[in-house]
Coordinates of C-alpha atoms in Angstrom, one line a residue:
Chain A
M1 CA -74.6 28.8 -6.9
A2 CA -73.4 29.1 -10.5
D3 CA -70.0 27.6 -10.2
A4 CA -70.9 24.4 -8.4
L5 CA -71.5 20.8 -9.0
I6 CA -75.0 20.1 -7.8
A7 CA -76.2 16.6 -7.9
H8 CA -79.5 15.0 -6.9
F9 CA -80.2 11.6 -8.3
T10 CA -81.4 8.1 -7.6
K11 CA -79.9 5.0 -9.0
R12 CA -81.8 1.7 -8.7
F13 CA -80.1 -1.7 -9.2
R14 CA -81.7 -4.9 -10.4
D15 CA -81.2 -6.5 -7.0
G16 CA -83.3 -3.9 -5.4
A17 CA -80.6 -1.7 -4.0
V18 CA -81.4 2.0 -4.2
I19 CA -78.7 4.7 -4.1
C20 CA -79.9 8.3 -3.4
A21 CA -77.4 11.1 -3.6
Q22 CA -77.7 14.8 -2.9
L23 CA -74.4 16.8 -2.9
T24 CA -73.0 20.1 -3.8
Q25 CA -69.4 20.9 -4.4
P26 CA -67.7 24.1 -5.6
A27 CA -66.7 23.7 -9.2
R28 CA -63.7 26.0 -9.0
G29 CA -60.6 26.1 -6.9
H30 CA -59.2 23.4 -4.6
T31 CA -61.7 21.8 -2.3
V32 CA -61.5 18.2 -1.3
T33 CA -64.9 16.8 -0.5
V34 CA -64.8 13.3 1.1
L35 CA -67.6 10.9 0.5
F36 CA -67.5 8.8 3.6
G37 CA -69.3 5.8 4.7
P38 CA -69.1 2.0 5.4
S39 CA -68.3 -0.4 2.6
G40 CA -71.3 -1.1 0.4
C41 CA -73.2 2.1 1.2
G42 CA -73.2 3.3 -2.4
K43 CA -70.3 5.8 -2.3
T44 CA -68.6 4.3 -5.4
T45 CA -72.0 4.3 -7.3
V46 CA -72.4 8.0 -6.6
L47 CA -68.9 8.6 -8.0
R48 CA -69.6 6.4 -11.1
C49 CA -72.9 8.3 -11.7
L50 CA -71.0 11.6 -11.6
A51 CA -68.4 10.3 -14.0
G52 CA -71.1 9.0 -16.4
L53 CA -70.2 5.4 -16.0
E54 CA -73.6 4.6 -14.5
R55 CA -76.9 6.1 -15.5
P56 CA -79.2 7.0 -12.7
E57 CA -83.0 6.6 -13.1
E58 CA -84.0 9.9 -11.7
G59 CA -82.7 13.3 -10.9
T60 CA -80.2 15.8 -12.3
I61 CA -76.5 16.5 -12.3
Q62 CA -75.5 20.1 -13.0
F63 CA -71.9 21.3 -13.3
G64 CA -71.8 25.0 -13.4
S65 CA -74.0 26.0 -16.3
E66 CA -73.7 22.6 -17.9
T67 CA -76.3 19.8 -17.5
W68 CA -74.5 16.5 -17.3
F69 CA -77.6 14.5 -16.5
D70 CA -81.3 15.2 -16.5
A71 CA -83.6 12.2 -16.3
G72 CA -86.6 14.4 -17.1
R73 CA -85.1 15.8 -20.3
G74 CA -83.3 12.5 -21.2
I75 CA -79.9 14.1 -21.1
C76 CA -76.9 12.0 -20.1
L77 CA -73.5 13.1 -21.2
A78 CA -70.9 10.3 -21.9
P79 CA -67.9 10.2 -19.6
Q80 CA -65.8 11.6 -22.5
Q81 CA -67.9 14.8 -22.6
R82 CA -67.7 15.6 -18.9
G83 CA -64.1 16.7 -18.6
I84 CA -63.4 14.8 -15.5
G85 CA -60.4 12.9 -14.1
F86 CA -61.2 9.5 -12.5
V87 CA -58.7 7.6 -10.3
F88 CA -59.9 4.0 -9.9
Q89 CA -59.6 2.0 -6.7
D90 CA -56.7 -0.1 -7.9
Y91 CA -55.7 2.6 -10.4
A92 CA -56.7 0.7 -13.6
L93 CA -53.4 1.5 -15.3
F94 CA -53.1 0.1 -18.8
P95 CA -50.8 -2.9 -18.4
H96 CA -49.7 -3.0 -22.1
L97 CA -48.5 0.6 -22.1
T98 CA -45.4 2.2 -20.4
V99 CA -45.7 4.8 -17.7
R100 CA -45.3 7.4 -20.4
G101 CA -47.9 5.8 -22.5
N102 CA -50.3 5.7 -19.6
V103 CA -49.8 9.4 -18.7
G104 CA -50.0 10.6 -22.3
F105 CA -52.8 8.2 -23.2
G106 CA -55.5 9.6 -25.5
L107 CA -54.0 13.0 -25.8
P108 CA -54.9 14.8 -29.0
A109 CA -52.4 14.2 -31.8
D110 CA -51.2 17.8 -31.8
S111 CA -50.4 17.8 -28.1
R112 CA -46.8 18.4 -27.1
D113 CA -44.3 15.8 -25.7
E114 CA -43.1 18.5 -23.3
D115 CA -46.4 18.5 -21.5
V116 CA -46.1 14.9 -20.8
N117 CA -42.5 15.3 -19.7
E118 CA -43.5 18.1 -17.4
M119 CA -46.1 16.0 -15.8
L120 CA -43.7 13.0 -15.4
Q121 CA -41.3 15.4 -13.8
R122 CA -43.9 16.9 -11.4
F123 CA -44.9 13.4 -10.2
G124 CA -41.3 12.1 -10.0
L125 CA -41.9 9.5 -12.7
V126 CA -39.1 10.4 -15.1
E127 CA -36.9 7.4 -14.1
V128 CA -39.7 4.9 -14.6
A129 CA -41.2 6.5 -17.7
H130 CA -40.3 3.4 -19.8
Q131 CA -41.4 0.8 -17.3
R132 CA -44.7 -1.1 -17.3
P133 CA -47.2 -0.5 -14.5
R134 CA -46.7 -4.0 -12.9
Q135 CA -43.0 -3.2 -12.4
L136 CA -43.9 -0.2 -10.2
S137 CA -44.4 0.1 -6.5
G138 CA -47.8 1.0 -5.0
G139 CA -46.8 4.6 -4.5
Q140 CA -45.5 5.0 -8.1
Q141 CA -48.7 3.4 -9.4
Q142 CA -50.8 5.9 -7.5
R143 CA -48.7 8.8 -8.9
V144 CA -49.1 7.4 -12.5
A145 CA -52.9 7.2 -12.0
L146 CA -53.0 10.8 -10.7
A147 CA -50.7 12.1 -13.4
R148 CA -52.8 10.4 -16.0
A149 CA -56.0 11.8 -14.6
L150 CA -54.6 15.3 -14.4
M151 CA -53.0 15.3 -17.8
R152 CA -56.1 16.5 -19.5
R153 CA -56.7 19.3 -17.0
P154 CA -60.0 17.9 -15.7
R155 CA -62.5 20.3 -14.2
L156 CA -63.3 17.8 -11.5
L157 CA -61.1 15.0 -10.1
L158 CA -62.9 11.9 -8.8
L159 CA -60.9 9.4 -6.6
D160 CA -62.3 6.1 -5.6
E161 CA -60.7 4.7 -2.4
P162 CA -57.3 5.9 -3.6
L163 CA -55.3 4.2 -0.9
S164 CA -57.2 1.0 -0.3
A165 CA -55.1 -1.0 -2.7
L166 CA -52.1 -0.5 -0.4
D167 CA -51.0 -2.3 2.8
T168 CA -51.4 -0.5 6.1
T169 CA -47.8 0.9 6.5
M170 CA -47.7 2.1 2.9
R171 CA -51.1 3.7 3.3
E172 CA -50.1 6.1 6.0
E173 CA -47.0 7.1 4.1
L174 CA -48.8 7.6 0.9
R175 CA -51.7 9.5 2.5
S176 CA -49.4 12.4 3.2
E177 CA -48.0 12.2 -0.3
L178 CA -51.4 12.2 -1.8
R179 CA -52.4 15.2 0.3
L180 CA -49.4 17.2 -1.0
L181 CA -50.1 16.1 -4.6
L182 CA -53.8 17.0 -4.3
S183 CA -53.2 20.4 -2.7
A184 CA -50.7 21.2 -5.5
C185 CA -53.4 20.9 -8.2
E186 CA -56.0 23.5 -8.6
V187 CA -58.9 21.1 -9.2
P188 CA -61.9 20.4 -7.0
V189 CA -61.7 16.9 -5.7
L190 CA -64.3 14.4 -4.7
L191 CA -62.8 11.5 -2.9
V192 CA -64.5 8.3 -1.7
T193 CA -63.2 6.5 1.4
H194 CA -64.3 4.3 4.2
D195 CA -61.2 5.2 6.2
R196 CA -61.7 7.8 8.9
D197 CA -58.1 8.9 9.0
E198 CA -58.1 9.3 5.3
A199 CA -61.2 11.5 5.5
L200 CA -59.6 13.6 8.3
A201 CA -56.3 13.9 6.6
L202 CA -57.5 14.7 3.1
G203 CA -60.9 16.3 3.3
N204 CA -62.2 19.8 3.7
E205 CA -65.8 18.9 3.3
L206 CA -67.4 15.7 4.4
V207 CA -70.4 13.9 3.0
V208 CA -71.5 10.9 5.2
M209 CA -73.4 8.1 3.4
S210 CA -75.1 5.1 4.8
G211 CA -77.6 2.6 3.4
G212 CA -77.6 4.3 0.0
T213 CA -78.4 7.8 1.2
V214 CA -76.5 10.9 2.2
R215 CA -76.9 11.4 6.0
Q216 CA -75.0 14.6 6.7
S217 CA -72.7 16.9 4.9
G218 CA -70.6 19.9 6.0
P219 CA -67.0 20.8 7.0
V220 CA -65.1 17.8 8.2
L221 CA -64.7 18.6 11.8
D222 CA -68.3 19.9 12.1
V223 CA -69.6 16.6 10.9
F224 CA -67.3 14.5 13.0
N225 CA -67.9 16.5 16.1
R226 CA -71.6 17.1 15.7
P227 CA -73.3 14.0 14.0
V228 CA -76.9 14.8 13.3
D229 CA -78.2 11.4 14.4
A230 CA -77.1 8.1 16.0
E231 CA -76.5 6.5 12.6
V232 CA -73.9 9.1 11.6
A233 CA -72.4 9.0 15.1
R234 CA -72.0 5.2 14.7
I235 CA -70.3 5.7 11.3
V236 CA -67.9 8.4 12.3
R237 CA -67.2 6.5 15.5
V238 CA -64.8 9.0 17.1
E239 CA -66.4 11.4 19.6
N240 CA -63.6 13.9 20.1
L241 CA -61.8 15.6 17.3
Q242 CA -59.9 18.8 17.8
P243 CA -57.4 20.6 15.8
G244 CA -54.0 20.7 17.5
R245 CA -50.4 21.6 17.0
V246 CA -47.4 19.4 17.6
T247 CA -44.8 21.4 19.5
K248 CA -42.2 18.8 20.0
V249 CA -41.4 15.1 19.5
V250 CA -39.1 13.3 21.9
D251 CA -38.5 9.6 21.9
G252 CA -41.6 8.9 19.8
L253 CA -43.8 10.9 22.1
A254 CA -45.4 14.1 20.7
T255 CA -46.5 17.0 22.8
V256 CA -49.6 18.5 21.3
E257 CA -51.3 21.8 22.1
V258 CA -55.1 21.5 22.0
G259 CA -57.2 24.4 23.1
T260 CA -55.6 25.7 26.3
V261 CA -53.9 22.4 27.3
T262 CA -51.1 20.2 26.2
L263 CA -51.5 16.5 25.6
T264 CA -49.0 13.7 25.2
A265 CA -49.5 11.3 22.3
L266 CA -47.6 8.7 20.4
A267 CA -45.9 10.6 17.6
A268 CA -47.6 10.4 14.2
P269 CA -45.6 8.6 11.6
E270 CA -44.3 11.9 10.3
E271 CA -43.7 15.1 12.1
Q272 CA -46.3 17.7 11.2
D273 CA -47.2 20.9 12.9
Q274 CA -50.9 20.7 12.3
V275 CA -52.8 17.7 13.4
I276 CA -56.2 16.5 14.3
V277 CA -56.4 15.0 17.7
C278 CA -58.8 12.0 17.9
I279 CA -59.9 10.6 21.3
R280 CA -62.6 8.0 21.7
G281 CA -65.1 8.8 24.4
E282 CA -64.7 5.3 25.8
D283 CA -61.0 5.9 26.3
V284 CA -61.6 8.8 28.7
I285 CA -61.4 7.9 32.4
L286 CA -63.0 10.2 34.9
Q287 CA -62.0 10.4 38.6
R288 CA -63.0 12.8 41.3
E289 CA -59.6 14.0 42.6
S290 CA -56.1 13.8 41.2
N291 CA -54.4 11.7 43.9
A292 CA -51.9 8.9 43.2
T293 CA -49.5 9.0 40.3
S294 CA -50.3 6.5 37.6
S295 CA -49.0 5.5 34.2
V296 CA -51.6 7.7 32.5
R297 CA -49.8 10.6 30.8
N298 CA -52.7 13.0 30.3
R299 CA -54.6 14.2 33.3
L300 CA -56.8 17.2 32.7
A301 CA -58.8 19.2 35.2
A302 CA -62.3 19.3 33.7
R303 CA -65.8 20.6 34.6
V304 CA -68.9 18.7 33.7
I305 CA -71.1 20.6 31.3
S306 CA -73.9 18.2 30.8
V307 CA -74.9 14.6 31.3
Q308 CA -76.9 12.7 28.7
A309 CA -78.4 9.3 29.7
G310 CA -77.7 6.5 27.2
S311 CA -77.7 2.8 27.3
P312 CA -75.4 1.3 28.4
L313 CA -73.1 4.3 28.5
M314 CA -73.8 7.8 29.7
R315 CA -72.4 10.6 27.6
I316 CA -70.6 13.2 29.7
E317 CA -69.8 16.6 28.1
L318 CA -66.8 18.2 29.7
D319 CA -64.8 21.4 29.5
A320 CA -61.2 20.3 29.8
G321 CA -59.6 23.3 28.1
F322 CA -61.3 22.0 25.0
P323 CA -64.7 20.4 24.5
L324 CA -64.4 16.7 25.5
F325 CA -66.9 13.9 25.6
A326 CA -66.5 10.9 27.8
F327 CA -68.6 7.7 27.9
I328 CA -68.9 6.0 31.2
T329 CA -71.3 3.4 32.7
R330 CA -74.3 4.4 34.7
P331 CA -73.1 2.9 38.0
A332 CA -69.8 4.7 37.6
C333 CA -71.6 7.9 37.0
E334 CA -73.7 7.4 40.1
E335 CA -70.7 6.5 42.2
L336 CA -68.7 9.5 41.2
E337 CA -71.9 11.7 41.6
I338 CA -71.3 13.3 38.3
A339 CA -73.6 16.2 37.6
P340 CA -73.3 19.5 35.7
G341 CA -70.9 21.8 37.4
V342 CA -68.9 19.1 39.2
E343 CA -65.1 19.3 38.9
V344 CA -63.4 16.0 37.8
V345 CA -60.1 14.8 36.4
A346 CA -60.1 13.3 32.9
L347 CA -57.4 10.7 32.3
I348 CA -56.4 9.8 28.8
K349 CA -53.5 7.4 28.1
A350 CA -51.0 8.6 25.5
P351 CA -51.8 5.7 23.0
S352 CA -55.5 6.7 23.1
V353 CA -54.6 10.1 21.7
H354 CA -54.6 9.5 18.0
L355 CA -53.0 12.1 15.7
V356 CA -53.8 12.6 12.1
S357 CA -51.5 15.0 10.3
R358 CA -52.7 17.7 8.0
S359 CA -50.4 20.2 6.3
E360 CA -53.0 22.8 5.5
G361 CA -54.9 24.9 8.0
L362 CA -58.2 23.6 9.0
R363 CA -61.4 25.2 7.8
G364 CA -64.8 25.3 9.5
Chain B
M1 CA -50.4 -33.8 -55.0
D2 CA -53.5 -31.8 -55.8
W3 CA -52.1 -28.2 -55.7
Q4 CA -55.2 -26.7 -57.1
A5 CA -57.3 -28.2 -54.2
I6 CA -54.7 -27.0 -51.6
G7 CA -54.7 -23.5 -53.1
L8 CA -58.5 -23.4 -53.1
S9 CA -58.7 -24.6 -49.5
L10 CA -56.2 -22.0 -48.3
R11 CA -58.1 -19.3 -50.2
L12 CA -61.4 -20.4 -48.7
S13 CA -59.9 -20.6 -45.2
A14 CA -58.3 -17.2 -45.5
C15 CA -61.5 -15.6 -46.8
T16 CA -63.6 -17.3 -44.1
M17 CA -61.2 -16.1 -41.4
L18 CA -61.2 -12.5 -42.6
I19 CA -65.0 -12.4 -42.8
L20 CA -65.3 -13.8 -39.3
L21 CA -62.8 -11.3 -38.1
V22 CA -64.8 -8.4 -39.5
F23 CA -68.2 -9.6 -38.4
G24 CA -67.2 -11.8 -35.4
L25 CA -65.3 -9.1 -33.5
P26 CA -68.2 -6.7 -33.2
L27 CA -70.6 -9.6 -32.4
A28 CA -68.2 -11.0 -29.8
Y29 CA -67.6 -7.5 -28.3
W30 CA -71.3 -7.0 -28.0
L31 CA -71.9 -10.5 -26.5
A32 CA -69.1 -9.9 -23.9
G33 CA -70.6 -6.7 -22.7
T34 CA -74.3 -7.0 -23.0
R35 CA -76.6 -7.4 -20.1
W36 CA -79.4 -8.5 -22.4
R37 CA -81.3 -11.4 -20.8
G38 CA -81.7 -13.2 -24.1
R39 CA -78.0 -13.5 -24.6
F40 CA -78.0 -17.3 -24.0
L41 CA -80.3 -17.7 -27.0
L42 CA -77.8 -16.2 -29.3
E43 CA -74.9 -18.1 -27.7
A44 CA -76.7 -21.3 -28.3
I45 CA -77.4 -20.5 -31.9
I46 CA -73.8 -19.5 -32.5
A47 CA -72.6 -22.7 -30.9
L48 CA -74.8 -25.0 -32.9
P49 CA -72.3 -25.9 -35.6
I50 CA -70.1 -27.5 -32.9
V51 CA -72.7 -30.2 -32.3
L52 CA -74.6 -30.3 -35.5
P53 CA -73.5 -32.9 -38.2
P54 CA -72.0 -30.9 -41.0
T55 CA -74.4 -32.5 -43.5
V56 CA -77.3 -31.1 -41.5
L57 CA -75.8 -27.6 -41.5
G58 CA -75.0 -28.0 -45.2
F59 CA -78.5 -29.2 -46.1
Y60 CA -80.2 -26.2 -44.5
V61 CA -77.7 -23.7 -45.9
L62 CA -78.3 -25.3 -49.3
M63 CA -82.0 -24.8 -48.8
A64 CA -81.5 -21.2 -47.6
I65 CA -79.3 -20.1 -50.6
G66 CA -80.9 -22.3 -53.2
P67 CA -82.9 -20.9 -56.2
L68 CA -86.2 -21.5 -54.4
S69 CA -85.4 -19.5 -51.3
P70 CA -86.0 -15.7 -51.1
L71 CA -82.2 -15.2 -50.3
G72 CA -81.2 -17.3 -53.3
Q73 CA -83.6 -15.4 -55.6
F74 CA -82.4 -12.1 -54.3
Y75 CA -78.8 -13.1 -55.0
E76 CA -79.7 -14.2 -58.4
S77 CA -81.5 -11.0 -59.3
L78 CA -78.5 -9.1 -58.0
F79 CA -75.7 -11.0 -59.7
G80 CA -77.4 -13.1 -62.3
S81 CA -75.9 -16.3 -61.0
R82 CA -76.8 -18.9 -58.3
L83 CA -75.0 -19.5 -55.1
P84 CA -75.0 -23.3 -54.7
F85 CA -71.9 -25.0 -56.2
T86 CA -69.9 -21.8 -56.3
F87 CA -67.0 -20.5 -54.3
Q88 CA -69.3 -17.8 -52.8
G89 CA -71.9 -20.3 -51.7
L90 CA -69.1 -22.3 -50.1
L91 CA -67.8 -19.3 -48.4
I92 CA -71.2 -18.5 -46.8
A93 CA -71.5 -22.0 -45.5
S94 CA -67.9 -22.0 -44.2
V95 CA -68.5 -18.7 -42.3
L96 CA -71.5 -20.2 -40.6
Y97 CA -69.8 -23.5 -40.0
S98 CA -66.7 -21.9 -38.4
L99 CA -68.6 -19.1 -36.6
P100 CA -68.3 -20.6 -33.0
F101 CA -64.6 -21.3 -33.5
A102 CA -64.0 -17.6 -34.0
V103 CA -66.7 -15.9 -31.9
Q104 CA -66.3 -18.0 -28.7
P105 CA -62.6 -17.3 -28.3
F106 CA -63.2 -13.6 -29.2
T107 CA -65.9 -13.3 -26.6
S108 CA -63.8 -15.0 -23.9
A109 CA -60.9 -12.7 -24.7
F110 CA -63.1 -9.6 -24.5
A111 CA -64.7 -10.7 -21.3
T112 CA -61.3 -11.1 -19.6
V113 CA -60.3 -7.5 -20.4
D114 CA -60.8 -5.6 -17.2
R115 CA -63.9 -3.4 -17.6
R116 CA -62.3 -0.6 -15.6
L117 CA -59.5 -0.2 -18.1
V118 CA -62.1 0.5 -20.7
E119 CA -63.9 2.9 -18.4
A120 CA -60.6 4.6 -17.5
S121 CA -60.0 5.2 -21.2
W122 CA -63.5 6.7 -21.5
C123 CA -62.9 9.0 -18.6
L124 CA -59.7 10.2 -20.3
G125 CA -62.0 11.5 -23.1
V126 CA -61.1 8.7 -25.6
S127 CA -64.0 7.7 -27.8
N128 CA -65.5 4.2 -27.6
L129 CA -64.0 3.2 -31.0
R130 CA -60.5 4.4 -30.2
T131 CA -60.8 2.7 -26.8
F132 CA -61.6 -0.5 -28.6
F133 CA -58.6 -0.3 -30.8
R134 CA -56.1 0.9 -28.2
I135 CA -57.2 -0.9 -25.1
T136 CA -59.7 -3.8 -25.7
L137 CA -58.2 -5.2 -28.8
P138 CA -54.5 -5.2 -27.7
L139 CA -55.4 -6.8 -24.4
A140 CA -57.7 -9.4 -26.0
W141 CA -55.2 -10.1 -28.8
P142 CA -54.2 -13.6 -27.7
G143 CA -57.8 -14.7 -27.8
V144 CA -58.4 -13.0 -31.1
V145 CA -55.4 -14.9 -32.6
T146 CA -56.8 -18.1 -31.2
G147 CA -60.1 -17.5 -32.8
M148 CA -58.5 -16.7 -36.2
V149 CA -56.3 -19.8 -36.1
L150 CA -59.2 -22.0 -35.1
S151 CA -61.6 -20.7 -37.7
F152 CA -58.9 -21.0 -40.3
A153 CA -58.0 -24.6 -39.4
H154 CA -61.6 -25.6 -39.0
T155 CA -62.5 -24.4 -42.5
L156 CA -59.4 -26.1 -43.9
G157 CA -60.7 -29.4 -42.7
E158 CA -64.4 -29.2 -43.5
F159 CA -65.9 -32.0 -45.6
G160 CA -69.5 -32.6 -45.1
V161 CA -70.6 -29.0 -45.6
V162 CA -68.5 -28.7 -48.8
L163 CA -70.0 -31.9 -50.2
M164 CA -73.5 -30.6 -49.6
I165 CA -73.0 -27.0 -50.9
G166 CA -70.1 -27.1 -53.3
G167 CA -70.0 -30.5 -54.8
N168 CA -66.8 -31.4 -56.5
I169 CA -65.9 -28.9 -59.2
P170 CA -62.1 -28.6 -59.6
G171 CA -60.8 -25.1 -59.0
V172 CA -64.2 -23.9 -57.8
T173 CA -65.4 -26.1 -54.9
R174 CA -63.0 -29.1 -54.9
T175 CA -61.2 -28.5 -51.6
V176 CA -58.4 -30.6 -50.1
S177 CA -60.6 -32.9 -48.1
I178 CA -62.8 -33.6 -51.1
S179 CA -59.7 -34.2 -53.2
I180 CA -58.3 -36.7 -50.7
Y181 CA -61.6 -38.5 -50.5
D182 CA -61.7 -38.7 -54.4
E183 CA -58.2 -40.2 -54.5
V184 CA -59.1 -42.8 -52.0
Q185 CA -62.2 -43.7 -53.9
A186 CA -60.1 -44.1 -57.0
L187 CA -57.6 -46.2 -55.0
N188 CA -54.8 -43.6 -55.6
Y189 CA -53.4 -44.1 -52.1
E190 CA -50.1 -42.5 -53.1
A191 CA -51.7 -39.2 -54.1
A192 CA -54.1 -39.2 -51.1
N193 CA -51.2 -39.8 -48.8
Q194 CA -49.2 -36.9 -50.3
T195 CA -52.0 -34.4 -49.9
S196 CA -53.0 -35.7 -46.5
L197 CA -49.4 -35.4 -45.3
A198 CA -49.2 -31.8 -46.6
L199 CA -52.4 -30.9 -44.8
L200 CA -51.3 -32.6 -41.6
L201 CA -47.9 -30.9 -41.5
F202 CA -49.5 -27.5 -42.3
S203 CA -52.1 -27.8 -39.6
F204 CA -49.6 -29.0 -37.0
T205 CA -47.2 -26.2 -37.8
V206 CA -50.0 -23.6 -37.5
L207 CA -51.0 -24.9 -34.1
L208 CA -47.4 -25.3 -33.0
V209 CA -46.7 -21.7 -33.7
T210 CA -49.9 -20.5 -32.0
Y211 CA -49.4 -22.6 -28.9
G212 CA -45.8 -21.6 -28.8
L213 CA -46.5 -17.9 -28.8
Q214 CA -49.2 -18.1 -26.2
R215 CA -50.0 -20.5 -23.4
K216 CA -53.7 -20.3 -23.1
V217 CA -55.2 -21.0 -26.5
I218 CA -58.5 -22.7 -26.4
Q219 CA -61.2 -21.1 -24.2
V220 CA -64.9 -21.7 -24.2
W221 CA -67.6 -19.3 -23.3
P222 CA -66.7 -17.0 -20.4
T223 CA -68.3 -17.9 -17.1
R224 CA -70.2 -15.1 -15.5

């Protein structure tokens, strides 16, 4: 791959922590790769090594035909030479400069004021151009940080937990805003997060990290739906992820088409056509026949495909119009006489159907 | 009032402050950022003048720049004159004597500047030097001013070091504090009082202005 970021490196810390990274990312066009994993697993270190803010002990970082880092040949380009944009966790806006000063910071002397104006316009920052960062809302700060990083037309945009500085309600709102802003810029993006919804909403590709190493990488839904090992499964947590389409929203309840069936869910904060439907395996209730009415909104006729023994929960693979995994206890499994081929009814409460909105079509 | 001594003291203080600004800023910047394990050693050396009696410092500086030392001989071969009992010699001693009063506030100020702001600037393609002048220095400015004021004021009040290095040559090494001491020795209390009062008012005004402009003035070594 000529036009790609290819990184293999090891960074050792004095306290004994070792971070090992292998990742590949297209160096052209707009792809969002999400570096996902629990806090403290080394995601930020990987990002900092790519930016040139940390120097790994071993390995190489290749960007297209350029070598950014090669331990063997003693090459390590400074951050200034890499042509990247970096958005820090709490934005790192310069407190002594105005919004305009921040966005236009460090531009060559011959650069035009109009370029800065255009960027302020594009990010809706014209009104606050003469304010200081601390006078801005969280959303505005995020936009300033993005605008500043994009001003120099970086070849790669690195974002470190871009939404973690915000409170929960703001985060959901700004997630969609960030998604729109990112999709509008033709730059490959590498984004670090420990938030599953963020990864689902923003990412095309997913790299799962844990304990300082990359465990799995691939298209977002592939990784979430088919974790390679128990560790990745534990990290991604949700067992069932399916692309869906919201057809209507009435009284806060959304009707979602998934595969060949429709589900009822609590409406996502904003109305979007394309969503990812997340259902935890533990939240799926199985029963043998659909008898009495109950409060459960989603009752799906399903056929058992396979039964995997686990402790303490059994993993039941179902075909419910879409692939669905359910986790039930062994006694329950025995009582219901669940075996491949058996017809069951899968019950899922509407609040257990979690929707993550996505504007673009899904890949992979 | 001994205007000559006041003028000399002000000149000495200003020169000391400027030299400490030029050499102290890079030293402090390096100290604030280094992960070198031997850092504490350098910190201890720089802080020595705070605890050392000025006469001890003066004595060793005198030995170091005297005609018998390699440094003194080198200076003499270069300029044809000797350092002790000259303004230049006094200046060297003053710089060493006031070093902690400049470098400590500078270092504290640099250490409080958020490292990520510096990194953000680097990632925007701005060189290390420009980042220093456009991010680090403006954000550390209150601490830098503190260091400048303290080193100036400290030099203005020095006595023991001057006595050891400079002696008492009017217009060359006779500073304000020496002048006051002389007047008192000669029982000219009136003249001593006038000069003292001028020095007191000046020092107080400088500190008043500095404290008025910024709240946190005196900081010690950053805790890390």
